[in-house]
XYZ file of C-alpha atoms in Angstrom:
742
model
C -19.331 48.159 38.573
C -15.548 47.831 39.203
C -13.147 45.933 41.316
C -11.974 47.927 44.347
C -8.427 48.313 43.092
C -9.624 50.279 40.006
C -11.708 52.653 42.204
C -8.650 54.752 43.506
C -7.337 55.132 39.954
C -10.737 56.298 38.867
C -10.876 58.882 41.661
C -7.593 60.224 40.496
C -8.719 60.518 36.966
C -11.975 62.071 37.892
C -10.363 64.708 40.116
C -7.814 65.805 37.525
C -9.637 65.836 34.231
C -12.032 68.475 32.832
C -14.348 67.378 30.072
C -16.126 69.494 27.558
C -16.393 69.935 23.775
C -13.229 70.518 21.844
C -13.103 74.216 20.817
C -13.957 74.528 17.196
C -15.494 77.210 14.926
C -19.344 77.022 14.859
C -19.540 79.393 11.865
C -21.047 76.794 9.491
C -23.724 75.831 11.964
C -24.707 79.410 12.687
C -24.757 80.160 8.958
C -27.310 77.383 8.463
C -29.401 78.519 11.272
C -29.308 81.955 9.575
C -30.857 80.383 6.485
C -33.968 79.638 8.530
C -33.837 83.093 10.101
C -33.004 81.433 13.448
C -36.655 80.102 13.393
C -36.920 76.359 12.997
C -40.189 74.570 12.063
C -40.758 71.047 10.940
C -39.576 69.252 7.817
C -42.498 67.610 6.039
C -42.985 66.205 2.603
C -39.695 67.729 1.323
C -40.224 71.310 2.561
C -40.139 73.384 5.771
C -43.437 73.626 7.536
C -43.834 76.703 9.741
C -47.555 77.160 10.683
C -48.621 80.219 12.495
C -49.970 80.280 16.064
C -47.665 77.689 17.489
C -45.616 77.875 20.740
C -41.863 77.792 20.402
C -38.949 76.937 22.780
C -35.396 78.440 22.536
C -32.541 76.418 21.318
C -29.630 77.405 23.393
C -25.863 76.783 23.525
C -25.641 74.652 26.633
C -22.056 76.181 27.538
C -22.782 79.890 27.228
C -26.607 79.913 27.565
C -26.867 81.974 24.340
C -30.078 81.796 22.382
C -29.254 80.160 18.975
C -32.745 79.884 17.521
C -36.491 79.320 18.317
C -38.056 75.985 17.531
C -41.788 75.496 16.827
C -43.704 72.944 18.800
C -45.875 70.739 16.805
C -49.599 70.274 17.371
C -51.971 67.484 16.372
C -52.530 69.072 12.893
C -48.774 68.985 12.189
C -48.510 65.469 13.256
C -51.424 64.620 10.908
C -49.674 66.418 8.036
C -46.547 64.569 8.571
C -48.327 61.114 8.788
C -50.206 61.893 5.592
C -47.122 62.838 3.770
C -45.607 59.415 4.677
C -48.700 57.523 3.852
C -49.018 59.158 0.424
C -45.575 58.126 -0.658
C -45.594 54.761 0.912
C -47.213 52.810 -1.969
C -44.785 54.023 -4.534
C -41.732 53.680 -2.263
C -42.554 50.192 -1.157
C -43.127 48.958 -4.685
C -39.765 50.075 -5.927
C -37.175 47.394 -6.672
C -34.668 47.005 -3.939
C -31.940 48.268 -6.137
C -33.691 51.575 -6.554
C -34.123 52.029 -2.874
C -30.466 51.139 -2.359
C -29.500 53.831 -4.844
C -31.539 56.370 -2.899
C -29.843 55.313 0.493
C -26.428 55.628 -1.029
C -27.127 59.092 -2.230
C -28.163 60.165 1.069
C -25.087 58.645 2.596
C -23.025 60.685 0.138
C -25.042 63.680 1.145
C -24.249 63.157 4.716
C -20.498 62.802 3.847
C -20.716 66.069 1.792
C -22.174 68.073 4.692
C -20.430 66.107 7.567
C -18.730 69.292 9.032
C -22.052 70.996 9.203
C -23.670 67.986 10.929
C -21.083 67.490 13.644
C -20.673 71.242 14.205
C -24.405 71.739 14.644
C -24.762 68.632 16.873
C -21.913 69.708 19.050
C -23.071 73.265 19.343
C -26.612 72.549 20.429
C -25.850 69.555 22.816
C -22.468 70.442 24.258
C -21.090 67.000 23.190
C -17.477 66.883 22.349
C -16.861 67.456 18.612
C -14.591 64.464 18.346
C -17.364 62.157 19.648
C -19.860 63.366 17.005
C -17.140 63.605 14.236
C -15.514 60.387 14.858
C -18.432 58.195 15.917
C -21.826 59.472 15.100
C -21.474 60.914 11.611
C -19.268 58.101 10.187
C -21.650 55.497 11.685
C -24.772 57.185 10.169
C -23.063 56.961 6.627
C -22.119 53.304 7.324
C -25.456 52.326 8.357
C -27.037 53.861 5.223
C -24.533 52.083 3.072
C -24.966 48.777 4.849
C -28.710 48.742 4.434
C -28.327 49.817 0.846
C -26.462 46.516 0.297
C -29.303 44.749 2.043
C -31.740 46.395 -0.123
C -30.008 45.297 -3.226
C -30.348 41.566 -2.466
C -33.658 41.708 -0.700
C -35.669 39.817 -3.386
C -33.457 36.736 -2.963
C -32.410 36.899 0.652
C -35.781 38.003 2.070
C -38.018 35.665 0.260
C -41.089 34.863 2.300
C -40.960 38.226 4.086
C -42.629 41.545 3.208
C -42.086 45.144 4.430
C -44.348 46.827 6.858
C -43.534 49.684 4.652
C -41.723 51.708 5.471
C -41.851 55.443 5.296
C -41.079 57.457 8.451
C -42.293 60.164 10.735
C -39.814 61.096 13.430
C -40.890 63.040 16.425
C -37.866 64.754 17.966
C -37.610 66.574 21.341
C -37.916 70.365 21.526
C -34.877 72.143 20.323
C -33.302 69.375 18.259
C -32.171 70.917 15.058
C -29.740 68.250 13.759
C -32.545 65.628 12.726
C -34.294 68.614 10.982
C -31.096 69.228 9.028
C -30.835 65.481 8.199
C -34.401 65.584 6.894
C -33.542 68.653 4.763
C -30.570 66.823 3.231
C -32.779 63.858 2.436
C -35.514 66.181 0.989
C -32.891 67.848 -1.337
C -32.388 64.579 -3.057
C -35.508 65.406 -4.945
C -37.313 61.997 -5.295
C -39.672 60.636 -2.702
C -39.763 63.632 -0.607
C -42.213 62.159 1.981
C -40.272 59.199 3.006
C -38.661 61.026 5.984
C -40.568 63.635 7.797
C -39.302 65.179 11.060
C -41.443 67.104 13.479
C -40.509 68.639 16.854
C -42.578 68.368 19.958
C -42.951 66.844 23.430
C -43.179 63.067 23.918
C -46.857 63.561 24.846
C -47.470 63.721 21.038
C -46.277 60.061 20.670
C -49.738 58.603 21.120
C -51.156 61.222 18.805
C -48.670 60.121 16.152
C -49.212 56.427 16.796
C -52.945 56.775 16.281
C -52.669 58.350 12.806
C -54.235 56.165 9.979
C -51.698 53.898 8.367
C -49.122 53.904 11.265
C -48.421 50.208 11.992
C -45.129 50.403 14.025
C -43.703 52.652 16.775
C -39.995 52.708 17.525
C -39.180 54.634 20.747
C -35.911 55.712 22.026
C -35.945 57.394 25.458
C -35.962 56.870 29.208
C -37.433 53.738 30.860
C -40.446 55.383 32.550
C -41.466 57.031 29.230
C -41.258 53.747 27.371
C -43.267 51.960 29.971
C -45.964 54.591 29.706
C -46.028 54.345 25.958
C -46.346 50.626 26.296
C -49.516 50.957 28.345
C -51.021 53.699 26.154
C -50.628 51.624 22.934
C -51.963 48.483 24.289
C -54.689 47.237 21.950
C -53.944 49.679 19.224
C -52.732 47.079 16.861
C -49.213 48.460 16.575
C -45.824 46.833 16.780
C -43.786 48.653 19.399
C -39.910 48.657 19.633
C -38.389 49.987 22.798
C -34.696 51.107 23.093
C -34.590 52.502 26.568
C -31.871 53.926 28.727
C -28.217 54.250 27.945
C -26.348 53.161 31.035
C -23.393 50.733 30.600
C -21.967 48.129 33.029
C -18.208 47.714 33.344
C -16.670 44.495 35.090
C -13.135 45.289 36.006
C -11.349 42.232 37.234
C -8.030 41.976 39.232
C -6.430 40.798 35.959
C -7.288 43.957 34.112
C -5.008 46.396 32.769
C -6.229 49.106 35.176
C -5.104 52.151 33.007
C -6.978 50.844 30.035
C -10.008 49.877 32.250
C -10.199 53.378 33.764
C -10.089 54.967 30.277
C -13.013 52.667 29.464
C -14.829 53.867 32.513
C -14.356 57.560 31.669
C -15.234 57.075 28.075
C -18.512 55.217 29.152
C -19.318 57.983 31.637
C -19.252 60.596 28.910
C -20.434 58.570 25.955
C -23.667 59.724 24.262
C -24.443 62.375 26.903
C -25.336 66.047 26.429
C -25.017 67.936 29.842
C -21.333 69.285 29.781
C -19.199 68.253 32.753
C -16.251 69.789 34.568
C -14.208 68.691 37.506
C -14.118 70.778 40.633
C -16.460 73.279 42.194
C -19.482 74.195 40.025
C -21.718 77.203 40.492
C -25.332 76.247 41.073
C -26.638 77.967 38.029
C -24.062 76.297 35.753
C -24.933 73.617 33.121
C -21.772 71.719 34.138
C -21.904 68.874 36.723
C -18.831 67.518 38.609
C -17.899 63.972 37.881
C -18.788 61.762 40.927
C -17.646 58.372 41.999
C -19.939 56.406 44.451
C -18.571 53.135 45.947
C -19.345 50.462 48.527
C -23.143 50.576 48.107
C -25.199 47.460 48.871
C -26.606 45.629 45.753
C -30.166 46.705 46.644
C -29.497 50.505 46.878
C -31.433 52.859 44.436
C -27.975 53.947 42.897
C -27.325 50.345 42.066
C -30.719 49.357 40.675
C -31.949 52.497 39.123
C -30.626 54.345 36.129
C -28.477 57.223 37.555
C -27.468 60.513 35.912
C -24.116 60.905 34.417
C -21.218 61.572 35.088
C -22.016 59.564 38.337
C -20.173 56.237 38.409
C -21.270 53.567 40.934
C -18.395 51.107 41.680
C -19.301 47.786 43.529
C -16.573 45.254 44.623
C -16.861 41.522 43.806
C -14.695 38.546 44.684
C -15.668 35.829 42.200
C -17.049 35.620 38.615
C -20.158 34.064 40.118
C -20.724 36.931 42.435
C -20.037 39.461 39.624
C -22.606 37.862 37.380
C -25.190 37.737 40.157
C -24.717 41.450 40.817
C -24.767 42.385 37.089
C -27.727 40.158 36.087
C -29.654 41.207 39.244
C -30.191 44.756 38.003
C -32.911 45.694 35.663
C -30.561 46.937 33.094
C -29.676 44.834 29.970
C -28.232 47.195 27.397
C -24.331 46.909 27.181
C -21.394 45.989 29.256
C -17.537 45.667 29.014
C -15.361 43.053 30.779
C -11.866 44.068 31.529
C -9.265 41.294 32.080
C -5.975 40.187 30.496
C -6.954 36.551 31.099
C -9.163 35.662 28.148
C -10.826 32.563 29.598
C -12.373 34.376 32.746
C -13.218 37.286 30.470
C -15.158 35.014 28.170
C -16.865 33.278 31.122
C -18.168 36.769 32.175
C -19.045 37.788 28.742
C -21.081 34.742 28.111
C -22.854 34.859 31.432
C -24.066 38.519 31.246
C -27.574 39.003 30.340
C -26.841 42.056 28.009
C -27.497 42.921 24.415
C -23.871 43.768 23.707
C -20.668 42.882 25.537
C -17.135 44.069 24.681
C -13.921 42.402 26.041
C -11.225 44.930 26.991
C -12.955 47.753 25.021
C -16.064 49.765 25.273
C -18.457 51.515 22.939
C -17.343 49.866 19.629
C -19.771 50.004 16.895
C -20.276 48.456 13.354
C -23.332 48.723 11.058
C -23.192 44.966 10.254
C -23.214 44.049 14.049
C -26.647 44.119 15.780
C -26.916 46.389 18.677
C -29.786 46.149 21.292
C -30.751 45.145 24.794
C -32.953 43.099 26.957
C -34.854 43.532 30.320
C -35.746 47.112 31.025
C -33.487 48.361 28.151
C -36.108 47.093 25.849
C -35.906 44.496 23.052
C -35.332 46.738 20.046
C -32.344 46.089 17.777
C -30.525 48.232 15.111
C -27.764 47.509 12.724
C -27.004 44.115 11.278
C -29.376 41.286 10.724
C -30.979 40.098 14.033
C -30.357 36.495 13.337
C -27.893 34.348 11.731
C -30.427 32.038 10.102
C -33.906 32.560 8.411
C -34.848 36.160 8.691
C -36.707 38.948 10.506
C -39.648 39.965 12.619
C -41.850 42.891 11.901
C -42.254 46.452 10.265
C -44.534 49.255 8.394
C -45.349 53.037 7.995
C -43.399 54.086 10.972
C -43.531 56.515 13.747
C -40.508 57.161 15.827
C -40.569 59.295 18.920
C -36.941 60.070 19.972
C -35.739 61.320 23.262
C -33.592 64.311 24.164
C -29.842 63.820 23.798
C -30.146 60.870 21.412
C -27.136 60.728 19.021
C -27.706 61.514 15.470
C -27.374 57.874 14.365
C -30.385 56.500 16.375
C -32.975 57.851 13.958
C -31.289 55.923 11.198
C -30.227 52.666 12.721
C -33.329 50.592 13.710
C -32.634 46.946 12.722
C -33.698 45.748 9.277
C -35.551 42.727 10.501
C -37.792 44.680 12.877
C -39.380 46.244 9.840
C -40.428 43.004 8.069
C -43.194 40.565 8.536
C -44.028 37.203 7.041
C -45.589 37.401 3.630
C -49.337 37.253 3.931
C -49.574 38.656 7.358
C -53.109 40.031 8.022
C -53.613 43.777 8.192
C -52.672 45.101 11.604
C -56.132 46.416 12.746
C -56.728 47.913 16.165
C -57.962 45.350 18.629
C -58.871 47.866 21.343
C -61.557 46.918 23.728
C -62.804 50.229 25.025
C -64.580 48.632 27.973
C -61.687 46.490 29.098
C -61.052 47.207 32.911
C -57.395 46.457 33.597
C -57.940 46.350 37.301
C -60.643 43.593 37.092
C -59.603 41.622 33.958
C -59.131 37.971 34.937
C -59.262 38.925 38.714
C -62.533 36.913 39.469
C -62.309 33.078 38.933
C -65.635 31.345 38.020
C -66.834 29.114 40.679
C -65.085 25.730 40.625
C -65.887 22.222 41.844
C -64.189 20.721 44.838
C -61.623 18.092 43.899
C -63.429 14.913 43.231
C -63.729 11.628 41.108
C -63.911 11.731 37.326
C -64.579 9.292 34.537
C -61.593 8.026 32.336
C -57.999 7.489 32.964
C -55.843 10.223 34.564
C -52.310 10.486 36.066
C -53.960 11.635 39.298
C -57.633 12.020 40.445
C -58.343 14.425 38.960
C -55.652 15.635 36.482
C -53.316 17.673 38.561
C -51.102 20.576 37.549
C -47.724 19.510 36.061
C -45.205 21.600 38.052
C -41.583 20.777 38.895
C -41.517 17.531 37.022
C -44.531 16.019 38.707
C -48.387 16.116 38.979
C -49.717 17.902 42.034
C -52.898 19.293 43.413
C -53.743 22.918 42.961
C -53.378 25.283 45.873
C -57.144 25.886 45.910
C -57.868 22.138 46.012
C -60.600 22.710 43.318
C -61.114 21.491 39.780
C -63.098 22.162 36.732
C -65.199 19.799 34.438
C -64.177 19.219 30.775
C -66.836 18.356 28.474
C -66.899 16.732 25.138
C -68.600 17.949 21.926
C -71.964 16.482 22.980
C -71.796 18.157 26.427
C -70.966 14.982 28.305
C -68.595 15.047 31.233
C -65.180 14.085 29.881
C -62.996 14.488 32.916
C -61.860 17.008 35.409
C -58.754 19.153 35.392
C -57.179 21.262 38.215
C -58.163 24.861 38.752
C -54.832 26.668 38.982
C -54.488 30.113 40.466
C -51.983 32.734 41.575
C -50.180 30.506 43.956
C -49.738 27.718 41.325
C -48.350 30.176 38.880
C -45.780 31.375 41.418
C -44.779 27.881 41.955
C -44.540 27.105 38.284
C -42.474 30.229 37.589
C -40.113 29.434 40.464
C -39.623 25.709 39.243
C -38.878 27.138 35.830
C -36.210 29.538 37.254
C -34.572 26.584 39.109
C -34.362 24.494 36.048
C -32.991 27.305 33.834
C -29.350 27.232 34.548
C -29.057 23.502 33.877
C -31.014 23.611 30.697
C -29.197 26.767 29.315
C -25.991 24.913 29.920
C -26.989 21.842 27.875
C -25.305 21.565 24.423
C -27.451 21.841 21.270
C -27.238 17.935 20.804
C -28.611 17.402 24.262
C -31.545 19.598 23.628
C -32.164 17.918 20.202
C -32.077 14.486 21.942
C -34.759 15.529 24.491
C -37.023 16.771 21.650
C -36.567 13.724 19.678
C -37.353 11.495 22.729
C -40.491 13.549 23.253
C -41.431 12.972 19.542
C -40.999 9.234 20.027
C -43.241 9.274 23.114
C -45.874 11.302 21.251
C -45.740 8.734 18.430
C -46.326 5.875 20.914
C -49.427 7.627 22.183
C -50.904 8.351 18.799
C -53.936 6.162 19.158
C -54.884 7.432 22.692
C -54.324 11.027 21.684
C -56.291 10.654 18.558
C -59.129 9.229 20.490
C -59.104 12.140 22.919
C -59.248 14.667 20.082
C -62.022 12.706 18.332
C -64.095 13.012 21.568
C -63.879 16.800 21.263
C -65.288 16.744 17.660
C -62.280 16.227 15.653
C -62.693 13.758 12.792
C -60.532 10.599 13.499
C -58.488 10.987 10.350
C -57.883 14.649 11.147
C -56.982 13.769 14.720
C -54.354 11.249 13.646
C -52.954 13.801 11.278
C -52.704 16.303 14.124
C -50.729 13.833 16.120
C -48.547 12.899 13.320
C -47.809 16.521 12.501
C -46.801 17.129 16.043
C -44.396 14.398 16.040
C -42.820 15.908 12.828
C -42.728 19.313 14.479
C -40.791 18.014 17.502
C -38.345 16.121 15.236
C -37.856 19.267 13.018
C -37.058 21.520 16.029
C -34.779 18.886 17.367
C -32.776 19.060 14.119
C -32.738 22.807 14.277
C -31.516 22.622 17.918
C -28.716 20.278 17.008
C -27.766 22.613 14.027
C -27.708 25.699 16.310
C -24.420 27.602 16.496
C -23.105 31.054 16.888
C -22.072 33.306 14.090
C -18.588 34.804 13.864
C -18.261 38.186 12.257
C -15.333 40.407 11.603
C -15.937 44.033 12.326
C -13.599 45.656 9.814
C -10.232 45.936 11.579
C -11.620 45.807 15.107
C -11.551 41.957 15.441
C -14.067 39.216 15.612
C -17.555 39.482 17.009
C -19.586 36.442 18.204
C -23.170 36.877 17.425
C -25.023 34.639 19.972
C -28.579 33.468 20.010
C -29.622 33.163 23.701
C -32.810 32.101 25.383
C -35.284 34.619 26.709
C -35.337 32.763 29.979
C -38.663 31.846 31.729
C -41.130 31.986 28.856
C -44.902 31.842 29.546
C -47.240 30.514 26.771
C -50.979 30.695 26.668
C -52.051 28.304 23.988
C -55.086 28.687 21.736
C -58.255 26.641 22.188
C -58.118 25.427 18.481
C -55.615 22.709 17.516
C -55.193 21.691 21.150
C -52.279 19.263 20.757
C -50.718 20.719 17.619
C -50.568 24.288 18.871
C -49.245 22.981 22.179
C -46.360 21.161 20.539
C -45.676 23.944 17.972
C -45.199 26.596 20.614
C -43.280 24.390 23.167
C -40.781 22.847 20.670
C -39.120 26.164 19.476
C -39.068 27.486 23.182
C -37.150 24.422 24.336
C -34.955 24.292 21.192
C -33.555 27.676 22.023
C -32.871 26.991 25.729
C -35.954 28.512 27.414
C -37.838 27.023 30.419
C -41.582 27.112 30.035
C -44.767 27.795 31.904
C -47.613 26.903 29.796
C -51.454 27.134 29.807
C -52.927 24.580 27.526
C -56.191 24.744 25.515
C -59.054 25.667 27.762
C -61.589 23.593 25.841
C -59.419 20.513 25.436
C -56.447 20.460 27.760
C -56.335 16.646 28.262
C -54.030 15.848 25.261
C -51.322 18.218 26.673
C -51.702 16.786 30.155
C -51.222 13.154 28.780
C -47.981 14.369 27.011
C -46.982 15.578 30.428
C -46.972 12.048 31.758
C -43.972 11.370 29.306
C -42.357 14.737 30.248
C -42.195 13.555 33.836
C -39.665 10.806 32.966
C -37.989 12.372 29.889
C -37.538 16.127 30.884
C -35.595 17.747 33.734
C -37.875 18.774 36.525
C -39.182 22.256 36.136
C -38.204 22.484 32.405
C -41.866 22.468 31.319
C -44.715 23.361 33.705
C -48.373 23.192 32.677
C -51.101 24.961 34.607
C -54.785 24.451 33.821
C -57.685 26.702 34.837
C -59.516 29.874 33.946
C -57.323 31.280 31.085
C -58.138 34.920 31.798
C -57.103 34.494 35.419
C -53.935 32.554 34.650
C -53.127 35.109 31.897
C -53.398 37.898 34.459
C -51.099 36.121 36.782
C -48.483 35.560 34.139
C -48.590 38.927 32.461
C -48.238 40.703 35.897
C -45.418 38.382 37.241
C -42.293 40.220 37.407
C -40.106 37.110 36.920
C -41.772 35.997 33.715
C -39.300 37.116 31.181
C -41.305 36.841 28.080
C -45.042 35.892 27.181
C -46.684 34.452 24.157
C -50.489 34.696 24.206
C -52.867 33.275 21.701
C -56.453 33.943 22.835
C -59.044 36.701 22.808
C -58.905 40.388 21.863
C -59.312 41.484 25.415
C -56.542 39.065 26.607
C -54.218 40.348 24.006
C -54.782 43.976 25.017
C -54.304 43.210 28.548
C -51.074 41.271 28.047
C -49.603 44.310 26.142
C -50.724 46.617 28.914
C -49.416 44.448 31.816
C -46.089 43.781 30.152
C -45.034 47.243 30.894
C -44.311 46.278 34.476
C -40.970 44.571 33.710
C -41.085 45.419 29.973
C -41.105 41.702 29.094
C -41.244 41.049 25.273
C -44.764 39.733 24.287
C -46.267 38.250 21.213
C -50.101 38.246 21.158
C -52.396 37.151 18.261
C -54.877 40.007 18.776
C -57.793 37.560 18.789
C -57.020 36.473 15.247
C -56.760 32.648 14.318
C -53.493 31.062 13.225
C -53.124 28.181 10.806
C -51.111 25.729 13.105
C -51.329 23.001 10.448
C -49.560 25.155 7.933
C -45.732 25.071 8.259
C -45.475 28.802 7.424
C -47.370 29.650 10.495
C -47.014 26.642 12.714
C -43.307 25.912 12.179
C -41.874 28.967 10.341
C -38.814 31.033 11.146
C -40.759 33.538 13.082
C -41.283 31.053 15.984
C -37.489 30.670 16.131
C -36.981 34.351 15.943
C -39.457 34.989 18.820
C -37.960 32.325 20.977
C -34.363 33.842 21.382
C -32.580 36.970 21.550
C -29.324 38.183 20.048
C -26.017 39.111 21.921
C -23.049 40.508 20.321
C -19.787 39.681 22.057
C -16.890 41.731 20.663
C -13.289 40.396 20.997
C -11.285 43.296 19.654
C -7.695 42.926 18.576
C -4.748 45.238 18.775
C -4.017 48.085 21.342
């Protein structure tokens, strides 16, 4: 996306430049292929695996079309062998002291340095990418990432106290005819010790589910195109696997009138060719050529397919804008959320745009900078996976294990090495990740039929409205269906009625949350803290009434009072954390400062568990608000009244629409939230079937989800009810680069 005055200059550049790999001798790459008799298999458990009776595909020079080698395609037996090798070495590898693993990573980094010419020559030869791009960017970054994580491994016992690894040993599934990862695996295997920690097999992405289903695999990290990631999300629903997605590779560029146009156009051209493997050439191109002419498309409406969908490169779409507000609306209105650059010689407006972009990485007057200590990731349809750097500036990570990593065609060398450290850890004592697959679950009908409800009518006991209404947009209101459901106490006696919310009510709640979002995001940490503290005081004033409500549902009075008191402490604690929130300033070697921001997910939907009806409600709500999210929440189905009573105080203390509480059939409401394209994240604590449905349905807009897989959580224990995992799940990272110099 660029201002109109930059478009003519871009056309001039595109019409005069020819791009292709820098000529360089490929002798060393060809010599390595000769060592394999130009016949590549898989690299498993420290040795080459070349089974008989396998199909093969040619590995070709994309410029000349010359056949360089043949590459075997894996079958299920080869996948099983690779997973077995990783599983066998896992116990010994994971029990090593961090310093020993650090030494191994350092040795691999030195091995890459020793063979760097072979690596960059081979990668350039088989992908057609410019040698300078691989030589100056990919290979050095691969070394730096290994060295960076070696340092992390050295200090893990102290720094990562309270967290444990999900493993990890690795099986990487690479696309057909991808010899560079195989070479890297061979270099790792030649180190001698622990040969099975890195295994590389070659085959189609259809083998991804086969790999994920192997015994011992607990996490899948996928790098590829959006639709393949969406399909994998649906396929793995209910399998008990943690899934990280790094999808698409388009970048957005905002070129303002105050930009240095020559520098900006260089950034556009660099972005257009970055990390791509078709080879491009200006001018007329024969129909059978692997080259494609650079193309500039401009003046398209915001809703056009080229503006909304990922487009092939080197096609650049330029759209004019007049104001910063208009630019942000256009940029944030697309489903892409990977990276962007802002070009302006006026720092204030550039920072305003940088802060406002919903992207994982933003550069100011630069493009494509990388540093292993700086996290790199995305949001929206680019997925929520991160690599490089710690993902947070405070407590620590979120999840890992024996790992399978399907990689896409054309992925640079570094992606196989650079998944974020904290995505491969889990809180100590996390239960084993077992499949929660419900074979009989029908996705088309789950939560579709709502049990028959009663017409709205009188009920016994006090309520904010007869009956308890839905709390939406800062006030109680009747449900769209004008029906209610009875709530019974432990003895089966009628306790009260609550509203029977449905799809229309969910739509209204999500809309109210979106309307409240801009104001709440703009609040200072101190203002958010004040709201949480005020809510804690209100909860404390209601202690007697809330404890009585809980007692009627079978909770011992002493335990009920303790639940209320703990809820008050949780709100105060998250208020203190909100007040202490800040951004981390890093210095990326000589490239200048980088702001590591923690930003809200947006509209966060939360389905609360039935147990601990007040405490779980507060424990989930508090971190969501502390990090700037607006919330649509489904309270405990068995005991929703305490949450609704708290809403009476929210009506006067909180901005309208900040928190919206919808009662009703939890499966039906879960379905509505999971399929809603404007819900930007979803936490679900309920049944096995509900967890599986949420994972499947989240593929629609690839919203990040957190499910309990039907397992209980100790909400009364600080480690699970108030630990750092909640804060990590409630926000995302954005790296804002402010490079110095020319």
